[in-house]
Amino acid sequence: GAGVSQSPSNKVTEKGKDVELRCDPISGHTALYWYRQSLGQGLEFLIYFQGNSAPDKSGLPSDRFSAERTGGSVSTLTIQRTQQEDSAVYLCASSLDPGARSETQYFGPGTRLLVL
Amino acid sequence: GNSVTQMEGPVTLSEEAFLTINCTYTATGYPSLFWYVQYPGEGLQLLLKATKADDKGSNKGFEATYRKETTSFHLEKGSVQVSDSAVYFCALKYSGAGSYQLTFGKGTKLSVIP
């Protein structure tokens, strides 16, 4: 596609429910990243995929957070038993050559998650 | 670890004023440096970047120079416009041990008034 797309754009859920957030990267981009943007913490890295593998999961805040990527394309971020502190904008980014110093990560519009 | 510190906002300027947003970094290695911008209601987009010392990134009238001696990457524009109103994020990428994440500063909100 023309850019990174994410769905849903907004999600309201109740505390304790599970949510799934989807990311469609730019076609041909092998690297995919998830970040979280919140008022208190700014922009934080969550996880990085190269193809279908996740060599860097160091930013996932707890074991309630997981992500997968299939077919080297679409990725899903799952949050189980959501808590109010999970409320944030979840951003996805993709890139063509993550090892290059000049690599540009292209960001999607984000999913705004509100946990009541 | 790696970190980015940028000046706190918000910053309010009159149209055609000079803009500087300070950014300094701490990194264990030799990072690449970026400025991203988030316009109201839009996603994050790359504004400019620099990959080695003394490199100058530039785009849309904005400039930033990679200063290794002062570990800084300050963003400047000579004459801001109302359309420059946005949140600006300084970021670094250190490609060590297969980790390619961006580390961001907290962001600086710029408002330009006519």
mmCIF file of C-alpha atoms in Angstrom:
data_model
loop_
_atom_site.group_PDB
_atom_site.id
_atom_site.type_symbol
_atom_site.label_atom_id
_atom_site.label_comp_id
_atom_site.label_asym_id
_atom_site.label_seq_id
_atom_site.Cartn_x
_atom_site.Cartn_y
_atom_site.Cartn_z
ATOM 1 C CA GLY A 1 0.000 0.000 0.000
ATOM 2 C CA ALA A 2 0.940 3.659 -0.077
ATOM 3 C CA GLY A 3 1.751 3.864 3.596
ATOM 4 C CA VAL A 4 1.549 2.073 6.914
ATOM 5 C CA SER A 5 -2.029 1.464 7.962
ATOM 6 C CA GLN A 6 -3.379 0.570 11.382
ATOM 7 C CA SER A 7 -6.727 -0.588 12.633
ATOM 8 C CA PRO A 8 -8.824 0.233 14.455
ATOM 9 C CA SER A 9 -8.099 3.936 14.633
ATOM 10 C CA ASN A 10 -9.792 4.117 18.024
ATOM 11 C CA LYS A 11 -10.602 1.426 20.551
ATOM 12 C CA VAL A 12 -12.469 1.761 23.819
ATOM 13 C CA THR A 13 -12.465 -1.265 26.080
ATOM 14 C CA GLU A 14 -13.238 -2.189 29.636
ATOM 15 C CA LYS A 15 -10.560 -3.039 32.146
ATOM 16 C CA GLY A 16 -9.768 -6.743 32.050
ATOM 17 C CA LYS A 17 -10.733 -7.308 28.414
ATOM 18 C CA ASP A 18 -8.286 -8.392 25.700
ATOM 19 C CA VAL A 19 -7.630 -6.212 22.657
ATOM 20 C CA GLU A 20 -5.941 -6.782 19.307
ATOM 21 C CA LEU A 21 -4.345 -4.016 17.298
ATOM 22 C CA ARG A 22 -3.415 -4.509 13.664
ATOM 23 C CA CYS A 23 -0.656 -3.068 11.511
ATOM 24 C CA ASP A 24 -0.223 -3.317 7.738
ATOM 25 C CA PRO A 25 3.300 -2.201 6.811
ATOM 26 C CA ILE A 26 4.445 -0.738 3.533
ATOM 27 C CA SER A 27 4.667 -3.493 0.952
ATOM 28 C CA GLY A 28 8.165 -4.965 0.783
ATOM 29 C CA HIS A 29 9.322 -3.578 4.125
ATOM 30 C CA THR A 30 10.948 -6.374 6.061
ATOM 31 C CA ALA A 31 11.273 -4.538 9.370
ATOM 32 C CA LEU A 32 8.277 -3.669 11.539
ATOM 33 C CA TYR A 33 8.222 -1.851 14.869
ATOM 34 C CA TRP A 34 5.622 -1.160 17.529
ATOM 35 C CA TYR A 35 5.844 1.916 19.743
ATOM 36 C CA ARG A 36 3.568 3.376 22.393
ATOM 37 C CA GLN A 37 2.881 7.066 22.849
ATOM 38 C CA SER A 38 1.475 8.183 26.170
ATOM 39 C CA LEU A 39 1.305 11.504 27.979
ATOM 40 C CA GLY A 40 3.442 10.428 30.862
ATOM 41 C CA GLN A 41 6.056 8.326 29.095
ATOM 42 C CA GLY A 42 6.389 9.893 25.666
ATOM 43 C CA LEU A 43 7.245 7.582 22.769
ATOM 44 C CA GLU A 44 8.442 4.145 23.864
ATOM 45 C CA PHE A 45 9.684 1.232 21.805
ATOM 46 C CA LEU A 46 7.835 -2.042 22.309
ATOM 47 C CA ILE A 47 9.007 -4.678 19.817
ATOM 48 C CA TYR A 48 10.885 -5.093 16.536
ATOM 49 C CA PHE A 49 10.241 -7.701 13.833
ATOM 50 C CA GLN A 50 12.558 -8.732 11.051
ATOM 51 C CA GLY A 51 10.401 -10.850 8.775
ATOM 52 C CA ASN A 52 8.299 -13.013 11.068
ATOM 53 C CA SER A 53 10.881 -13.125 13.857
ATOM 54 C CA ALA A 54 11.119 -10.736 16.778
ATOM 55 C CA PRO A 55 14.796 -10.334 17.693
ATOM 56 C CA ASP A 56 14.073 -7.452 20.055
ATOM 57 C CA LYS A 57 11.149 -7.648 22.452
ATOM 58 C CA SER A 58 12.854 -5.630 25.149
ATOM 59 C CA GLY A 59 10.230 -2.875 25.286
ATOM 60 C CA LEU A 60 7.186 -5.014 26.040
ATOM 61 C CA PRO A 61 6.112 -3.771 29.477
ATOM 62 C CA SER A 62 4.663 -7.016 30.819
ATOM 63 C CA ASP A 63 3.714 -10.543 29.817
ATOM 64 C CA ARG A 64 0.204 -9.264 29.093
ATOM 65 C CA PHE A 65 1.646 -7.810 25.882
ATOM 66 C CA SER A 66 2.448 -10.005 22.906
ATOM 67 C CA ALA A 67 2.824 -9.549 19.180
ATOM 68 C CA GLU A 68 3.114 -11.664 16.103
ATOM 69 C CA ARG A 69 3.780 -11.135 12.452
ATOM 70 C CA THR A 70 2.680 -13.468 9.708
ATOM 71 C CA GLY A 71 3.764 -13.799 6.086
ATOM 72 C CA GLY A 72 6.376 -11.135 6.674
ATOM 73 C CA SER A 73 3.617 -8.561 6.462
ATOM 74 C CA VAL A 74 0.700 -7.930 8.821
ATOM 75 C CA SER A 75 1.380 -7.709 12.537
ATOM 76 C CA THR A 76 -0.969 -7.949 15.487
ATOM 77 C CA LEU A 77 -0.264 -6.545 18.944
ATOM 78 C CA THR A 78 -2.347 -8.207 21.635
ATOM 79 C CA ILE A 79 -2.901 -6.844 25.115
ATOM 80 C CA GLN A 80 -4.497 -9.267 27.542
ATOM 81 C CA ARG A 81 -6.425 -8.265 30.646
ATOM 82 C CA THR A 82 -6.118 -4.582 29.824
ATOM 83 C CA GLN A 83 -5.407 -2.084 32.583
ATOM 84 C CA GLN A 84 -6.084 1.646 32.666
ATOM 85 C CA GLU A 85 -2.371 2.367 32.388
ATOM 86 C CA ASP A 86 -2.424 0.671 28.964
ATOM 87 C CA SER A 87 -4.364 3.652 27.598
ATOM 88 C CA ALA A 88 -2.146 5.225 24.944
ATOM 89 C CA VAL A 89 -1.662 5.625 21.222
ATOM 90 C CA TYR A 90 -0.028 2.533 19.737
ATOM 91 C CA LEU A 91 2.109 3.306 16.703
ATOM 92 C CA CYS A 92 3.424 0.932 14.108
ATOM 93 C CA ALA A 93 6.361 1.680 11.819
ATOM 94 C CA SER A 94 8.054 -0.179 8.993
ATOM 95 C CA SER A 95 11.321 0.131 7.143
ATOM 96 C CA LEU A 96 13.219 -1.441 4.283
ATOM 97 C CA ASP A 97 16.743 -1.754 5.658
ATOM 98 C CA PRO A 98 16.890 -1.617 9.443
ATOM 99 C CA GLY A 99 20.648 -2.135 9.576
ATOM 100 C CA ALA A 100 21.427 0.964 7.551
ATOM 101 C CA ARG A 101 22.486 4.046 9.497
ATOM 102 C CA SER A 102 20.242 6.155 7.300
ATOM 103 C CA GLU A 103 17.217 3.888 7.714
ATOM 104 C CA THR A 104 13.933 5.775 7.756
ATOM 105 C CA GLN A 105 11.094 4.307 9.760
ATOM 106 C CA TYR A 106 7.676 5.133 8.317
ATOM 107 C CA PHE A 107 4.906 5.462 10.861
ATOM 108 C CA GLY A 108 1.245 4.652 10.692
ATOM 109 C CA PRO A 109 -1.502 6.921 12.061
ATOM 110 C CA GLY A 110 -1.767 4.934 15.279
ATOM 111 C CA THR A 111 -4.492 3.246 17.276
ATOM 112 C CA ARG A 112 -5.795 5.265 20.200
ATOM 113 C CA LEU A 113 -6.646 2.847 23.010
ATOM 114 C CA LEU A 114 -8.760 3.896 25.973
ATOM 115 C CA VAL A 115 -9.258 1.468 28.846
ATOM 116 C CA LEU A 116 -12.156 2.368 31.110
ATOM 117 C CA GLY B 1 21.691 3.271 28.050
ATOM 118 C CA ASN B 2 20.647 5.543 25.227
ATOM 119 C CA SER B 3 18.594 8.660 25.882
ATOM 120 C CA VAL B 4 17.507 11.903 24.252
ATOM 121 C CA THR B 5 16.810 15.153 26.036
ATOM 122 C CA GLN B 6 15.028 17.968 24.263
ATOM 123 C CA MET B 7 13.804 21.311 25.488
ATOM 124 C CA GLU B 8 10.475 21.346 27.216
ATOM 125 C CA GLY B 9 7.616 23.058 25.498
ATOM 126 C CA PRO B 10 5.344 24.448 24.628
ATOM 127 C CA VAL B 11 7.061 27.026 22.458
ATOM 128 C CA THR B 12 5.017 29.878 21.033
ATOM 129 C CA LEU B 13 6.476 32.078 18.315
ATOM 130 C CA SER B 14 5.234 34.765 15.987
ATOM 131 C CA GLU B 15 5.311 34.117 12.266
ATOM 132 C CA GLU B 16 8.750 34.751 10.693
ATOM 133 C CA ALA B 17 10.539 34.352 14.029
ATOM 134 C CA PHE B 18 13.701 32.266 14.371
ATOM 135 C CA LEU B 19 13.275 28.805 15.854
ATOM 136 C CA THR B 20 15.701 26.696 17.849
ATOM 137 C CA ILE B 21 14.729 23.476 19.593
ATOM 138 C CA ASN B 22 17.596 22.028 21.588
ATOM 139 C CA CYS B 23 18.342 18.319 21.579
ATOM 140 C CA THR B 24 21.169 16.465 23.298
ATOM 141 C CA TYR B 25 21.762 12.753 23.463
ATOM 142 C CA THR B 26 23.535 10.054 25.418
ATOM 143 C CA ALA B 27 24.516 6.929 23.550
ATOM 144 C CA THR B 28 26.778 3.971 24.185
ATOM 145 C CA GLY B 29 27.963 4.017 20.595
ATOM 146 C CA TYR B 30 27.839 6.192 17.528
ATOM 147 C CA PRO B 31 24.185 6.773 16.689
ATOM 148 C CA SER B 32 22.262 8.193 13.773
ATOM 149 C CA LEU B 33 20.114 11.203 14.671
ATOM 150 C CA PHE B 34 16.650 12.186 13.504
ATOM 151 C CA TRP B 35 13.980 14.832 13.852
ATOM 152 C CA TYR B 36 10.411 13.641 13.443
ATOM 153 C CA VAL B 37 7.363 15.896 13.291
ATOM 154 C CA GLN B 38 3.745 15.254 14.189
ATOM 155 C CA TYR B 39 1.294 17.745 12.699
ATOM 156 C CA PRO B 40 -2.130 18.072 14.360
ATOM 157 C CA GLY B 41 -4.262 15.045 13.571
ATOM 158 C CA GLU B 42 -1.522 13.366 11.561
ATOM 159 C CA GLY B 43 1.005 10.588 12.067
ATOM 160 C CA LEU B 44 4.672 10.900 12.850
ATOM 161 C CA GLN B 45 6.830 11.698 9.849
ATOM 162 C CA LEU B 46 10.541 12.119 9.309
ATOM 163 C CA LEU B 47 11.653 15.730 9.005
ATOM 164 C CA LEU B 48 15.419 15.300 8.631
ATOM 165 C CA LYS B 49 18.312 13.075 9.635
ATOM 166 C CA ALA B 50 22.093 12.887 9.950
ATOM 167 C CA THR B 51 24.222 9.777 10.181
ATOM 168 C CA LYS B 52 27.705 11.020 11.051
ATOM 169 C CA ALA B 53 29.491 13.818 12.827
ATOM 170 C CA ASP B 54 29.278 17.262 11.200
ATOM 171 C CA ASP B 55 26.529 16.069 8.829
ATOM 172 C CA LYS B 56 23.766 18.616 8.334
ATOM 173 C CA GLY B 57 20.253 17.377 7.742
ATOM 174 C CA SER B 58 17.809 19.751 6.102
ATOM 175 C CA ASN B 59 14.227 19.774 4.870
ATOM 176 C CA LYS B 60 11.426 22.344 4.468
ATOM 177 C CA GLY B 61 13.717 25.132 5.666
ATOM 178 C CA PHE B 62 14.658 23.243 8.847
ATOM 179 C CA GLU B 63 18.266 22.319 9.589
ATOM 180 C CA ALA B 64 20.142 20.367 12.236
ATOM 181 C CA THR B 65 23.848 19.588 12.502
ATOM 182 C CA TYR B 66 25.248 16.451 14.155
ATOM 183 C CA ARG B 67 27.696 17.734 16.777
ATOM 184 C CA LYS B 68 29.584 14.824 18.270
ATOM 185 C CA GLU B 69 31.723 16.999 20.550
ATOM 186 C CA THR B 70 28.656 18.414 22.281
ATOM 187 C CA THR B 71 26.408 15.357 21.661
ATOM 188 C CA SER B 72 23.773 17.656 20.208
ATOM 189 C CA PHE B 73 21.419 17.882 17.235
ATOM 190 C CA HIS B 74 19.590 21.185 17.615
ATOM 191 C CA LEU B 75 16.759 21.963 15.196
ATOM 192 C CA GLU B 76 16.681 25.430 13.608
ATOM 193 C CA LYS B 77 14.578 27.360 11.146
ATOM 194 C CA GLY B 78 15.176 30.923 10.144
ATOM 195 C CA SER B 79 11.572 32.006 9.624
ATOM 196 C CA VAL B 80 8.695 29.918 10.940
ATOM 197 C CA GLN B 81 5.241 29.807 9.436
ATOM 198 C CA VAL B 82 1.847 29.041 10.950
ATOM 199 C CA SER B 83 1.935 25.730 9.076
ATOM 200 C CA ASP B 84 5.003 24.702 11.139
ATOM 201 C CA SER B 85 2.812 24.369 14.245
ATOM 202 C CA ALA B 86 3.345 20.779 15.356
ATOM 203 C CA VAL B 87 5.098 18.574 17.889
ATOM 204 C CA TYR B 88 8.774 17.929 17.131
ATOM 205 C CA PHE B 89 10.619 14.842 18.347
ATOM 206 C CA CYS B 90 14.353 14.321 18.413
ATOM 207 C CA ALA B 91 15.415 10.687 18.149
ATOM 208 C CA LEU B 92 18.474 8.502 17.907
ATOM 209 C CA LYS B 93 19.135 5.070 16.505
ATOM 210 C CA TYR B 94 22.056 3.009 17.667
ATOM 211 C CA SER B 95 22.511 -0.091 15.576
ATOM 212 C CA GLY B 96 24.197 -2.323 18.090
ATOM 213 C CA ALA B 97 23.633 -6.024 18.661
ATOM 214 C CA GLY B 98 20.773 -6.118 16.178
ATOM 215 C CA SER B 99 18.663 -3.553 17.976
ATOM 216 C CA TYR B 100 17.305 -0.946 15.592
ATOM 217 C CA GLN B 101 14.759 0.845 17.730
ATOM 218 C CA LEU B 102 14.435 4.600 17.798
ATOM 219 C CA THR B 103 14.870 6.317 21.149
ATOM 220 C CA PHE B 104 12.818 9.501 21.297
ATOM 221 C CA GLY B 105 12.869 12.678 23.315
ATOM 222 C CA LYS B 106 9.681 13.800 25.026
ATOM 223 C CA GLY B 107 8.666 16.113 22.200
ATOM 224 C CA THR B 108 8.382 19.892 21.916
ATOM 225 C CA LYS B 109 5.093 21.459 20.939
ATOM 226 C CA LEU B 110 5.492 24.488 18.693
ATOM 227 C CA SER B 111 2.704 26.970 18.101
ATOM 228 C CA VAL B 112 3.219 29.724 15.535
ATOM 229 C CA ILE B 113 0.828 32.653 15.676
ATOM 230 C CA PRO B 114 0.146 35.040 12.800
#
